[in-house]
Coordinates of C-alpha atoms in Angstrom, one line a residue:
M172 CA 29.7 1.2 -44.5
H173 CA 31.5 0.8 -41.2
T174 CA 34.2 -1.7 -40.8
K175 CA 35.2 -3.6 -37.7
S176 CA 38.4 -1.7 -37.2
P177 CA 39.4 -0.6 -33.7
H178 CA 37.7 2.5 -32.3
R179 CA 40.5 4.9 -33.1
D180 CA 38.5 8.2 -32.4
I181 CA 37.4 6.9 -28.9
P182 CA 39.7 7.6 -25.9
S183 CA 41.8 4.6 -25.1
Y184 CA 40.3 4.2 -21.7
L185 CA 36.9 3.6 -23.2
Q186 CA 37.8 1.3 -26.1
G187 CA 37.7 -1.8 -23.8
N188 CA 34.2 -1.2 -22.6
I189 CA 32.7 -0.7 -26.1
S190 CA 34.8 -3.3 -27.9
K191 CA 33.6 -6.1 -25.5
V192 CA 30.0 -5.6 -26.8
S193 CA 31.2 -5.6 -30.5
I194 CA 33.3 -8.8 -30.0
A195 CA 30.4 -10.6 -28.4
E196 CA 28.1 -9.7 -31.4
D197 CA 30.8 -10.7 -33.9
D198 CA 30.7 -14.2 -32.7
L199 CA 27.0 -14.5 -33.2
F200 CA 26.3 -13.0 -36.6
D201 CA 27.9 -13.0 -40.1
D202 CA 29.5 -9.8 -41.5
E203 CA 26.6 -8.9 -43.8
L204 CA 24.0 -9.2 -41.1
L205 CA 26.1 -7.3 -38.6
E206 CA 26.5 -4.4 -41.0
D207 CA 22.7 -4.1 -41.5
L208 CA 22.2 -4.3 -37.7
Y209 CA 24.8 -1.6 -37.2
K210 CA 23.2 0.7 -39.7
D211 CA 19.8 0.3 -38.2
M212 CA 21.2 1.1 -34.7
A213 CA 22.8 4.3 -36.0
D214 CA 19.5 5.3 -37.7
D215 CA 17.6 4.7 -34.5
I216 CA 20.1 6.9 -32.5
L217 CA 19.7 9.7 -35.0
E218 CA 15.9 9.5 -35.1
Y219 CA 16.0 9.8 -31.3
L220 CA 18.5 12.7 -31.0
T221 CA 17.3 14.8 -33.9
P222 CA 13.7 15.8 -32.9
R223 CA 14.8 16.3 -29.3
L224 CA 17.3 19.0 -30.5
I225 CA 20.2 17.2 -28.8
S226 CA 23.4 18.4 -30.3
Y227 CA 25.9 15.7 -31.3
E228 CA 29.1 15.0 -33.1
E229 CA 29.5 12.1 -35.3
T230 CA 32.7 10.2 -35.8
D231 CA 33.5 6.9 -37.6
T232 CA 32.4 4.7 -34.8
S233 CA 30.4 6.8 -32.3
F234 CA 28.1 9.7 -31.5
V235 CA 29.2 12.2 -28.9
I236 CA 26.6 14.2 -26.9
P237 CA 26.6 16.3 -23.8
C238 CA 26.0 14.3 -20.7
P239 CA 22.5 15.4 -19.3
H240 CA 23.5 14.1 -15.8
C241 CA 26.7 16.1 -15.6
S242 CA 25.0 19.3 -17.0
A243 CA 22.2 19.0 -14.4
T244 CA 24.5 18.4 -11.4
D245 CA 27.0 21.1 -12.4
P246 CA 25.8 23.6 -15.1
D247 CA 29.2 25.4 -15.2
T248 CA 30.9 22.3 -16.6
S249 CA 31.7 22.0 -20.3
N250 CA 33.0 19.3 -22.6
Q251 CA 31.7 16.5 -20.4
D252 CA 30.4 14.2 -23.1
I253 CA 28.8 10.8 -23.5
F254 CA 30.2 8.5 -26.1
I255 CA 27.6 6.3 -27.8
D256 CA 28.7 3.3 -29.9
K257 CA 27.1 3.5 -33.3
N258 CA 27.0 -0.3 -33.6
T259 CA 25.4 -1.2 -30.2
G260 CA 24.1 1.9 -28.6
Y261 CA 26.3 1.3 -25.6
F262 CA 27.3 4.5 -23.8
V263 CA 30.0 5.7 -21.4
C264 CA 30.5 9.0 -19.6
P265 CA 34.0 9.1 -18.1
W266 CA 33.1 12.2 -16.0
C267 CA 30.2 10.8 -14.0
S268 CA 31.1 7.1 -14.5
R269 CA 27.7 6.3 -16.0
D270 CA 27.5 3.6 -18.6
G271 CA 24.8 1.2 -20.0
S272 CA 22.6 0.1 -22.8
W273 CA 20.9 2.4 -25.4
E274 CA 17.6 2.0 -23.4
D275 CA 19.4 3.2 -20.3
L276 CA 20.6 6.2 -22.1
M277 CA 17.1 7.1 -23.4
A278 CA 15.7 6.9 -19.9
L279 CA 18.5 9.2 -18.8
V280 CA 17.9 11.8 -21.4
N281 CA 14.1 11.7 -20.8
V282 CA 14.6 12.6 -17.1
H283 CA 16.3 15.9 -18.2
E284 CA 13.9 17.5 -20.6
D285 CA 14.7 21.1 -19.8
V286 CA 18.2 21.5 -21.2
L287 CA 17.6 23.6 -24.4
T288 CA 18.9 27.1 -24.9
H289 CA 16.6 29.9 -26.3
S290 CA 18.6 29.9 -29.5
Q291 CA 18.2 26.1 -30.0
L292 CA 14.5 26.4 -29.4
H293 CA 14.0 29.3 -31.8
S294 CA 16.2 27.8 -34.4
Y295 CA 14.2 24.5 -34.3
L296 CA 10.8 26.2 -34.4
A297 CA 12.0 28.4 -37.4
S298 CA 12.7 25.1 -39.3
T299 CA 9.1 24.0 -39.0
L300 CA 6.4 24.7 -41.5
P301 CA 2.8 26.2 -41.2
L302 CA 0.0 23.7 -41.0
T303 CA -1.0 24.4 -44.6
H304 CA 1.8 22.1 -45.6
L305 CA 0.0 19.3 -43.8
P306 CA -2.0 16.9 -46.1
D307 CA -5.8 17.0 -45.4
T308 CA -5.7 13.2 -44.6
A309 CA -3.0 13.5 -41.9
L310 CA -5.4 14.2 -39.1
D311 CA -7.8 11.3 -40.0
Q312 CA -5.7 8.9 -38.0
L313 CA -4.9 8.5 -34.4
P314 CA -3.6 10.0 -32.1
L315 CA -5.1 13.2 -33.3
A316 CA -8.1 11.9 -35.2
G317 CA -11.0 14.3 -34.9
V318 CA -8.8 17.3 -34.1
S319 CA -9.4 20.0 -36.7
Q320 CA -6.7 22.4 -38.2
R321 CA -8.8 25.2 -36.6
T322 CA -8.1 23.9 -33.1
L323 CA -4.5 23.2 -33.9
K324 CA -4.0 26.8 -35.1
K325 CA -5.3 28.1 -31.7
F326 CA -2.4 26.3 -30.1
G327 CA 0.1 27.7 -32.7
A328 CA 0.8 24.2 -34.1
R329 CA 3.3 23.7 -37.0
V330 CA 4.6 20.6 -38.8
T331 CA 8.0 19.4 -39.3
S332 CA 9.6 19.6 -42.8
D333 CA 9.1 15.8 -43.4
E334 CA 5.5 16.1 -42.3
S335 CA 5.9 13.4 -39.7
R336 CA 5.3 15.3 -36.6
I337 CA 3.1 18.1 -35.3
V338 CA 5.0 20.6 -33.2
L339 CA 3.0 22.5 -30.5
P340 CA 4.8 25.5 -28.9
V341 CA 4.6 25.9 -25.1
S342 CA 4.5 29.4 -23.6
D343 CA 4.9 30.7 -20.0
L344 CA 2.6 33.1 -18.2
G345 CA 4.2 36.1 -20.0
G346 CA 3.5 34.6 -23.4
Q347 CA 7.1 33.8 -24.2
V348 CA 7.7 30.5 -25.9
V349 CA 9.8 28.2 -23.6
G350 CA 9.4 24.8 -25.2
F351 CA 7.5 22.5 -27.4
H352 CA 5.5 19.2 -27.5
S353 CA 6.1 17.2 -30.7
V354 CA 3.6 14.5 -31.6
S355 CA 4.3 11.8 -34.1
L356 CA 1.7 11.3 -36.9
L357 CA 3.1 7.9 -37.8
H358 CA 2.0 6.0 -34.6
P359 CA -1.6 5.4 -33.4
I360 CA -0.3 5.3 -29.8
P361 CA 1.0 8.8 -28.9
Q362 CA 4.7 9.2 -29.3
I363 CA 5.3 12.6 -27.6
I364 CA 8.5 14.5 -27.1
Q365 CA 8.7 17.3 -24.6
R366 CA 11.5 19.8 -24.6
Y367 CA 12.0 23.0 -22.6
V368 CA 14.4 25.9 -22.2
E369 CA 16.6 25.0 -19.1
G370 CA 14.7 25.6 -15.9
Q371 CA 11.5 26.9 -17.6
S372 CA 9.4 23.7 -18.0
T373 CA 5.7 24.6 -17.7
A374 CA 2.2 23.3 -18.3
F375 CA 0.7 22.9 -21.8
S376 CA -2.6 24.6 -22.4
Q377 CA -4.4 26.9 -24.8
C378 CA -3.4 30.5 -24.6
G379 CA -6.1 32.8 -23.3
M380 CA -8.2 30.0 -21.8
S381 CA -11.7 31.3 -20.9
S382 CA -12.4 31.6 -17.2
G383 CA -15.3 30.0 -15.4
G384 CA -16.6 26.5 -15.6
Q385 CA -14.5 23.4 -15.5
I386 CA -10.8 22.9 -16.2
I387 CA -9.3 19.4 -16.5
F388 CA -5.8 18.1 -15.9
V389 CA -5.0 15.3 -18.3
P390 CA -1.9 13.2 -19.0
T391 CA -0.9 14.3 -22.5
C392 CA -1.1 17.1 -25.0
C393 CA -3.2 14.9 -27.3
D394 CA -5.9 14.8 -24.7
V395 CA -5.8 18.6 -24.3
L396 CA -6.3 19.0 -28.1
V397 CA -9.2 16.6 -28.2
L398 CA -10.9 18.3 -25.3
A399 CA -10.2 21.7 -26.9
E400 CA -12.0 20.5 -30.0
H401 CA -15.1 20.3 -27.9
N402 CA -14.5 23.7 -26.2
I403 CA -13.4 22.0 -22.9
N404 CA -10.5 23.7 -21.1
A405 CA -7.7 21.3 -20.2
I406 CA -4.0 21.4 -19.0
S407 CA -1.2 18.8 -19.3
L408 CA 1.8 19.0 -17.0
P409 CA 5.4 18.2 -17.9
A410 CA 6.1 14.5 -17.4
N411 CA 9.2 14.8 -15.3
S412 CA 8.7 18.1 -13.4
S413 CA 7.0 19.2 -10.2
V414 CA 5.5 22.4 -11.6
C415 CA 3.9 24.9 -9.2
I416 CA 0.3 25.3 -10.2
E417 CA 0.1 28.9 -9.1
D418 CA 3.1 29.8 -11.3
T419 CA 1.9 28.1 -14.5
C420 CA -1.8 28.4 -14.7
Y421 CA -3.1 31.9 -14.4
P422 CA -6.8 31.0 -14.4
L423 CA -6.2 28.6 -11.5
G424 CA -4.0 31.0 -9.6
S425 CA -6.7 33.6 -9.8
H426 CA -9.4 31.1 -8.6
S427 CA -11.6 32.0 -11.6
H428 CA -12.6 28.4 -12.4
S429 CA -15.5 26.9 -10.3
E430 CA -14.2 23.3 -10.5
V431 CA -10.9 21.5 -11.3
L432 CA -11.0 17.9 -12.5
L433 CA -8.2 15.4 -12.5
W434 CA -8.5 12.8 -15.3
Y435 CA -5.7 10.3 -15.3
R436 CA -7.5 7.1 -16.5
G437 CA -7.2 4.8 -13.5
E438 CA -3.8 6.1 -12.4
P439 CA -3.4 8.4 -9.3
P440 CA -2.9 12.1 -10.1
P441 CA 0.7 13.4 -9.6
R442 CA 1.3 13.9 -5.9
H443 CA 2.7 17.4 -6.4
L444 CA -0.4 18.4 -8.4
L445 CA -2.7 17.3 -5.6
M446 CA -0.7 19.0 -2.9
S447 CA -0.5 22.2 -4.9
L448 CA -4.4 22.3 -5.4
V449 CA -4.9 21.6 -1.7
S450 CA -2.4 24.2 -0.6
A451 CA -3.9 26.8 -3.0
G452 CA -7.4 26.0 -1.6
I453 CA -8.8 25.0 -5.0
Q454 CA -11.8 22.6 -5.0
S455 CA -11.0 19.7 -7.2
S456 CA -12.4 16.2 -8.0
I457 CA -11.0 13.0 -9.6
V458 CA -12.7 11.6 -12.7
Q459 CA -13.4 8.0 -12.0
S460 CA -12.0 5.6 -14.6
S461 CA -10.3 2.2 -14.7
E462 CA -6.9 1.3 -16.2
N463 CA -8.8 -0.6 -19.0
D464 CA -10.7 2.6 -20.0
S465 CA -9.9 4.0 -23.4
P466 CA -7.6 7.0 -23.6
I467 CA -9.2 10.4 -23.5
H468 CA -8.0 11.3 -27.1
R469 CA -10.0 8.2 -28.4
K470 CA -13.3 9.2 -26.8
S471 CA -16.3 10.7 -28.6
L472 CA -18.0 13.8 -27.1
S473 CA -20.8 11.7 -25.6
E474 CA -18.3 9.5 -23.9
I475 CA -16.4 12.5 -22.6
R476 CA -19.6 14.0 -21.2
A477 CA -20.6 10.7 -19.5
A478 CA -17.1 10.3 -18.0
L479 CA -17.1 13.8 -16.5
K480 CA -20.2 13.0 -14.6
Q481 CA -18.4 10.3 -12.6
T482 CA -16.3 12.3 -10.2
V483 CA -15.1 12.0 -6.6
P484 CA -14.2 15.2 -4.7
V485 CA -10.7 15.7 -3.4
V486 CA -10.1 17.8 -0.3
S487 CA -6.9 16.6 1.2
E488 CA -5.0 13.3 1.5
F489 CA -5.9 13.4 5.2
T490 CA -9.6 14.1 4.8
T491 CA -12.5 12.5 3.1
T492 CA -16.2 13.2 2.2
F493 CA -19.4 11.4 2.6
Q494 CA -19.6 10.7 -1.1
Q495 CA -16.3 8.8 -0.8
L496 CA -17.6 6.8 2.1
K497 CA -21.2 6.2 0.9
D498 CA -20.6 2.8 -0.8
K499 CA -18.5 1.5 2.2
L500 CA -21.3 2.6 4.5
Y501 CA -23.9 0.9 2.6
H502 CA -21.8 -2.3 2.5
R503 CA -21.4 -2.0 6.3
I504 CA -25.1 -1.7 6.8
T505 CA -26.1 -4.7 4.5
H506 CA -23.3 -7.0 5.7
K507 CA -23.6 -7.0 9.5
E508 CA -22.0 -10.4 9.7
E509 CA -18.9 -9.1 8.2
T510 CA -18.6 -5.8 10.1
C511 CA -19.5 -7.2 13.5
G512 CA -16.5 -9.6 13.3
V513 CA -15.9 -13.2 14.2
Q514 CA -18.5 -14.7 16.5
W515 CA -17.6 -16.7 19.6
K516 CA -18.7 -20.3 19.8
R517 CA -17.8 -21.0 23.4
F518 CA -18.7 -17.6 24.8
T519 CA -21.9 -17.1 22.8
E520 CA -23.3 -14.6 25.3
L521 CA -20.4 -12.2 24.4
N522 CA -21.8 -12.1 20.8
D523 CA -25.0 -10.3 22.2
I524 CA -22.9 -7.7 24.0
L525 CA -19.7 -7.1 21.9
L526 CA -21.3 -8.3 18.7
G527 CA -18.1 -10.0 17.6
H528 CA -14.3 -9.9 17.5
R529 CA -13.1 -7.2 15.1
R530 CA -9.7 -6.3 13.7
G531 CA -8.1 -2.9 14.4
E532 CA -9.4 -2.7 17.9
M533 CA -7.8 -2.9 21.4
T534 CA -9.3 -4.8 24.3
V535 CA -8.2 -4.5 28.0
L536 CA -8.9 -7.4 30.4
T537 CA -8.4 -7.0 34.1
G538 CA -9.3 -9.0 37.2
P539 CA -8.1 -9.7 40.8
T540 CA -4.8 -11.5 41.2
G541 CA -5.2 -15.2 40.8
S542 CA -8.7 -14.9 39.4
G543 CA -7.9 -16.7 36.3
K544 CA -7.3 -13.9 33.7
T545 CA -4.7 -16.0 31.8
T546 CA -6.9 -19.1 31.9
L547 CA -9.9 -17.1 30.6
M548 CA -7.9 -15.4 27.8
A549 CA -6.3 -18.6 26.8
E550 CA -9.8 -20.2 26.1
Y551 CA -11.2 -16.9 24.8
S552 CA -8.3 -16.7 22.2
L553 CA -8.5 -20.5 21.5
D554 CA -12.2 -20.1 20.6
L555 CA -11.3 -17.5 17.9
C556 CA -8.2 -19.3 16.8
C557 CA -10.3 -22.5 16.1
Q558 CA -12.3 -20.4 13.7
G559 CA -9.2 -19.3 11.7
V560 CA -8.2 -16.1 13.5
K561 CA -4.4 -16.0 13.3
T562 CA -3.2 -15.4 16.8
L563 CA 0.1 -14.4 18.5
W564 CA 0.4 -15.0 22.2
G565 CA 2.9 -12.9 24.2
S566 CA 3.0 -14.4 27.7
F567 CA 5.4 -12.4 29.8
E568 CA 4.2 -13.8 33.2
V569 CA 3.4 -17.5 32.6
S570 CA 5.9 -19.6 30.7
V571 CA 5.0 -20.6 27.2
L572 CA 5.2 -24.3 28.0
R573 CA 2.7 -24.0 30.8
L574 CA 0.5 -21.8 28.5
C575 CA 0.6 -24.5 25.8
E576 CA -0.3 -27.1 28.3
V577 CA -3.4 -25.2 29.5
M578 CA -4.6 -24.4 26.0
L579 CA -4.1 -28.0 24.8
Q580 CA -6.3 -29.2 27.7
Q581 CA -8.9 -26.6 26.9
Y582 CA -8.8 -27.7 23.3
T583 CA -9.4 -31.4 24.1
G584 CA -11.7 -30.8 27.1
A585 CA -10.0 -33.4 29.3
P586 CA -6.8 -34.1 31.2
L587 CA -4.0 -34.7 28.7
P588 CA -3.2 -38.4 28.1
H589 CA -0.1 -40.1 29.2
D590 CA -0.1 -42.5 26.3
L591 CA 2.4 -41.2 23.7
T592 CA 0.5 -42.2 20.6
E593 CA -2.7 -40.6 21.9
F594 CA -0.8 -37.5 22.9
N595 CA 0.9 -37.1 19.5
T596 CA -2.5 -37.5 17.8
I597 CA -3.9 -34.6 19.8
A598 CA -0.8 -32.5 19.5
A599 CA -0.7 -33.0 15.7
Q600 CA -4.3 -31.6 15.5
F601 CA -3.6 -28.7 17.8
S602 CA -0.5 -27.8 15.9
T603 CA -2.5 -27.1 12.7
L604 CA -4.2 -24.1 14.5
P605 CA -2.9 -20.6 13.3
L606 CA -1.3 -20.0 16.7
H607 CA 2.1 -18.5 17.5
F608 CA 3.9 -17.7 20.7
L609 CA 6.5 -15.1 21.7
T610 CA 9.4 -16.6 23.5
Y611 CA 9.8 -13.5 25.6
H612 CA 9.3 -13.7 29.4
G613 CA 9.5 -11.1 32.0
Q614 CA 10.4 -7.4 31.4
Q615 CA 11.2 -6.7 27.7
D616 CA 12.2 -3.6 25.6
M617 CA 9.1 -2.1 23.9
A618 CA 10.9 -1.6 20.6
S619 CA 11.9 -5.3 20.3
V620 CA 8.3 -6.5 21.2
L621 CA 6.9 -4.1 18.4
K622 CA 9.5 -5.4 15.9
V623 CA 8.4 -9.0 16.4
M624 CA 4.7 -8.0 16.4
S625 CA 5.3 -6.2 13.0
E626 CA 7.0 -9.2 11.6
A627 CA 4.3 -11.6 12.7
V628 CA 1.6 -9.4 11.0
E629 CA 3.7 -9.1 7.7
V630 CA 4.8 -12.8 7.6
W631 CA 2.1 -14.8 9.2
G632 CA -0.8 -12.4 8.7
V633 CA -1.6 -12.3 12.5
E634 CA -5.0 -10.8 13.3
H635 CA -5.0 -11.1 17.2
I636 CA -2.2 -10.4 19.6
I637 CA -2.4 -11.0 23.3
I638 CA 0.0 -9.3 25.8
D639 CA -0.1 -11.0 29.2
N640 CA 0.5 -9.0 31.0
L641 CA 1.1 -5.2 30.5
Q642 CA 2.9 -4.7 33.9
F643 CA 5.2 -7.7 33.6
M644 CA 6.3 -6.7 30.1
L645 CA 7.1 -3.2 31.2
G646 CA 8.8 -4.2 34.5
T647 CA 9.1 -1.9 37.5
T648 CA 10.9 1.4 38.4
D649 CA 11.5 3.0 41.7
N650 CA 9.4 6.0 40.8
P651 CA 5.7 5.3 40.4
T652 CA 5.2 8.4 38.2
D653 CA 7.7 7.0 35.7
R654 CA 6.1 3.7 35.8
W655 CA 2.7 5.2 35.0
W656 CA 4.2 7.3 32.2
E657 CA 5.9 4.3 30.6
Q658 CA 2.6 2.4 30.7
D659 CA 0.7 5.2 29.1
R660 CA 3.3 5.4 26.3
A661 CA 3.1 1.6 25.7
V662 CA -0.7 1.7 25.6
S663 CA -0.6 4.5 23.0
T664 CA 1.9 2.5 21.0
F665 CA -0.3 -0.6 21.1
R666 CA -3.4 1.5 20.2
R667 CA -1.6 2.9 17.1
F668 CA -0.3 -0.5 16.1
A669 CA -3.8 -2.0 16.2
S670 CA -5.2 0.8 14.0
T671 CA -2.4 1.0 11.4
R672 CA -1.8 -2.7 11.1
N673 CA -5.5 -3.6 11.2
C674 CA -4.8 -6.1 14.0
H675 CA -6.8 -6.7 17.3
I676 CA -4.6 -6.3 20.4
T677 CA -5.7 -7.7 23.8
L678 CA -3.9 -6.4 26.9
I679 CA -4.2 -8.2 30.2
A680 CA -3.6 -5.6 33.0
H681 CA -3.4 -5.9 36.8
P682 CA -6.0 -3.9 38.8
K683 CA -5.4 -1.4 41.6
K684 CA -5.9 -2.6 45.1
V685 CA -9.5 -2.2 46.3
P686 CA -11.1 -3.0 49.7
E687 CA -11.9 -6.7 50.1
G688 CA -15.3 -7.7 48.8
Q689 CA -15.6 -4.5 46.6
P690 CA -16.2 -5.3 42.9
L691 CA -13.7 -3.8 40.3
S692 CA -14.8 -1.0 38.1
I693 CA -13.5 0.7 34.9
G694 CA -11.4 2.9 37.1
S695 CA -9.7 -0.1 38.8
V696 CA -7.2 -0.8 36.1
Y697 CA -3.7 -0.1 37.4
G698 CA -2.0 3.1 36.1
G699 CA -3.5 6.2 34.6
A700 CA -6.9 6.6 32.9
K701 CA -5.2 6.3 29.4
V702 CA -5.4 2.5 29.5
T703 CA -9.2 2.5 29.5
Q704 CA -9.5 5.6 27.3
E705 CA -7.5 4.2 24.5
A706 CA -9.3 0.8 24.6
D707 CA -12.3 -0.1 22.5
N708 CA -13.4 -2.8 24.9
V709 CA -12.8 -3.1 28.7
L710 CA -13.5 -6.5 30.3
I711 CA -13.4 -7.2 34.0
L712 CA -13.2 -10.7 35.4
Q713 CA -15.3 -10.4 38.6
T714 CA -15.0 -13.1 41.3
K715 CA -16.9 -14.1 44.4
E716 CA -15.0 -16.7 46.4
G717 CA -16.5 -19.9 47.3
S718 CA -15.4 -22.7 49.7
T719 CA -13.4 -24.3 46.8
V720 CA -12.1 -23.1 43.5
A721 CA -14.9 -25.1 41.7
N722 CA -17.5 -23.4 43.8
S723 CA -16.1 -19.8 43.1
R724 CA -18.6 -17.7 41.1
K725 CA -17.1 -15.7 38.3
Q726 CA -18.5 -13.2 35.8
L727 CA -17.1 -11.5 32.8
Q728 CA -18.3 -7.9 32.9
V729 CA -18.2 -5.7 29.9
V730 CA -17.8 -2.1 31.1
K731 CA -16.8 -0.4 27.9
N732 CA -17.9 -1.3 24.3
R733 CA -17.0 1.4 21.8
Y734 CA -18.5 -0.5 18.7
G735 CA -21.9 -1.5 19.9
G736 CA -22.4 0.3 23.2
Q737 CA -24.0 -2.5 25.0
L738 CA -22.8 -3.4 28.5
G739 CA -23.5 -6.6 30.5
M740 CA -22.4 -9.6 32.4
V741 CA -21.5 -13.1 31.1
P742 CA -21.6 -15.8 33.9
L743 CA -18.6 -18.1 34.0
K744 CA -17.9 -21.4 35.8
F745 CA -14.5 -23.1 36.2
H746 CA -14.4 -26.6 34.9
Q747 CA -11.5 -28.5 36.5
E748 CA -11.3 -31.3 34.0
S749 CA -10.9 -29.1 30.9
L750 CA -9.5 -26.0 32.7
T751 CA -12.2 -23.9 30.9
L752 CA -14.5 -21.2 32.1
S753 CA -17.1 -21.5 29.3
S754 CA -20.0 -23.8 29.7
C755 CA -19.3 -26.2 26.7
F756 CA -17.5 -29.1 28.6
R757 CA -19.4 -28.5 31.9
Q758 CA -22.7 -29.1 30.1
K759 CA -21.2 -32.4 28.7
T760 CA -20.3 -33.5 32.2
K761 CA -23.8 -32.7 33.5
T762 CA -25.3 -34.8 30.7
K763 CA -23.1 -37.7 31.6
A764 CA -23.9 -37.5 35.3
S765 CA -27.7 -37.8 34.6
Q766 CA -27.3 -41.0 32.5
A767 CA -27.8 -44.5 33.8
P768 CA -24.5 -46.3 35.0
D769 CA -24.5 -48.7 31.9
Q770 CA -25.1 -45.9 29.6
L771 CA -22.4 -43.8 31.2
E772 CA -20.0 -46.6 30.9
D773 CA -20.7 -47.0 27.2
D774 CA -20.3 -43.2 26.7
T775 CA -17.1 -43.3 28.6
K776 CA -15.8 -46.0 26.2
K777 CA -17.1 -44.0 23.3
S778 CA -15.3 -40.9 24.7
H779 CA -12.0 -42.7 24.7
S780 CA -12.6 -43.8 21.2
L781 CA -13.4 -40.3 20.2
R782 CA -10.3 -39.0 21.7
K783 CA -8.2 -41.2 19.4
L784 CA -10.2 -39.9 16.5
R785 CA -10.3 -36.3 17.8
V786 CA -11.2 -33.5 15.4
K787 CA -10.5 -29.9 15.7
G788 CA -12.5 -27.5 17.8
L789 CA -15.5 -28.5 19.9
S790 CA -15.6 -32.3 19.2
Y791 CA -17.3 -32.9 22.5
L792 CA -20.1 -30.6 21.5
E793 CA -20.6 -32.1 18.2
H794 CA -21.1 -35.6 19.6

C-alpha cells in the first residue's frame, strides 16, 4: 500500500510537476478511495507495458521506462528515461521536455512500435506456449470466432502463459522473425499489439502464400486470419509505418498475383500503399464498403464473397476509369436541368444557345468601347443573382457607387425615386441579394485580387465573379510584349481558379482596333489568342450605330460555346428608363403605350403603388 509521502526517489526537479496532480486529487477523495484508485492506475500501467515488452524499473512511487522519442531521434543516447507517476499516470521526460497524461504517453509509445532488440523478441516468444494449451472454447468468441487452430498453426500462432492473448510471429522476406502481433481473447473488439525489432517492421501475412488469384490488403491481423480460414490470401500492414510493398511482399513484387484488392471498410487506403502499388505498376481495386459496414473478421463466407464483387479499379490518384464515372454520367444524362446550369429569365434566348450558367467555367465578353459592356454585364449578372447565384463584382473601370446605381435601376425597371422612404424600401430589398463588390479601382496586384476572390468563395460561397475589365486591372507597361504576357498569365490564373474553386468567372476585355463598320470576331479580343483559348464561352456585343442611343441596334453574339457547341445571336435593345438591354421592361412600356389614356393613367397610379410594395426580381413582369 503506497503512502502519500513525498516522491523521494524522483529527481527534485520533477517532484513539483507530479506532486501537483497528487495534491489536487487528495482534495477530492478520501484516503481509502485514493488508495484503490492508485492501485488500479498502477495495474493499468503494468498491463500496458508488459505485453509490449517495454522494459521498466519500479520504485515506490513511479515506473521508469526508456523514452521512445529520445531513442528514435538519437539512437546512440542511453539512460534517457521517462518517469511515470504510479498514482496518476502523469509522465515527464527531462531530456526531451515531454510531459502529459497517461493517455498522451500511450499515444507516444504506439507511434514507436519498432524499438525491440532481437534478444527481447526471442525471449518473449520463448515464454509463450503452444496452441495445445488453449482451451477449445477460447476461439468461439470474437474477435477470432470461426478461426480454427489449424489456420492459426499455419501462422505459427502461440498463446501467452495466462491464456489471455494469441501471439502471431511476423517474419521478413528471408523467413527471420522480426516482430509479433498479439490479439487479446478477452475483448470482442480487436485489441491488437504490434511490436517489431528496431527498423524492421513489415507486413503480416501467411508464410508461403500461394501465387495467382487475388490478394487483399486489410486493416488488421484478425481480418487476415478470417480470410485465411476461407483460403483467401490477405496482408495487413504495420499501423504506424510506411512499408515499401516491393520489399515486404514477395508475391506482389514478382507480379505473380492477377489482382490486388484494398479493403479498408469505408476508410481510404493508406496513401503510401496506393502510391507503392501505382509505382510498381500493380493493378489494384478498392472494395466498396461504408463506415457502417461490419468488420471483415465478423463476416461469413457468403458476405465476404458478395463484398469482393463490389470493387472499383484504382489506376492513379490523377487518373480515373469509366467505371468510376459511370454513375455520374448517368446522373448528368438524366438531370439536364442540373447539369445545364442556372437559366436566365431576362435573357431567355441565351438559354437556347449556352443552355445555362454553369459553375467552373470562364466567360469572356468583349465589344467596342462605349458599346455598353458594363451595362450589359450588370443586368446579365443581376438576372442570375436574383435567382440566388452568389455574385462578386470586381469593377476596376467604373466606380462601385456608379455600378450600384445602374444595377439598382435595372432591378427596379425605372429611374430611382427621390423620396427617401421609397428609396429606402427599394434599397432594403436590393440589399437582400447575394451580391458583393470589390472596392478595388484601377490597376491592382494580381496576388491581392486572387486572395480576396479566394476569401469570397470560402466565406460567402461566391459562385460568379465578374472582372471588369481585364486591361484596367492589369494596367499598362511601355513594352506591348510584356503587356500581352501579363494578360496571358492572368487569364491562365483565372482559368485555374474557376476550375479548382468551382466558380464561374466572367472577364470583360477590350477589343483590338478594327476598321470602322467591321464587326468584331473571336480574334478581335485584345492581346494574344490565349484569352479566347482558355475561355469556355466567348461573347461579343456587336453594335450598329443609330441616330440616337435609343435607336442603336445591338446584338449579343456567341462565338464560342464549349459546353453545348451552339453559336448564335441574341438581339438587344437599350431601354433608357430602366438602363436595361433585355426586353423585359421595354415590353412593359410598349403595352402601356397601346392602352387608352384613362387606362394608362390608372396603370401609372398602380405602378407607383407597386413601387412602394416592390418585390424582388421581375415585379413588373409579374404584374
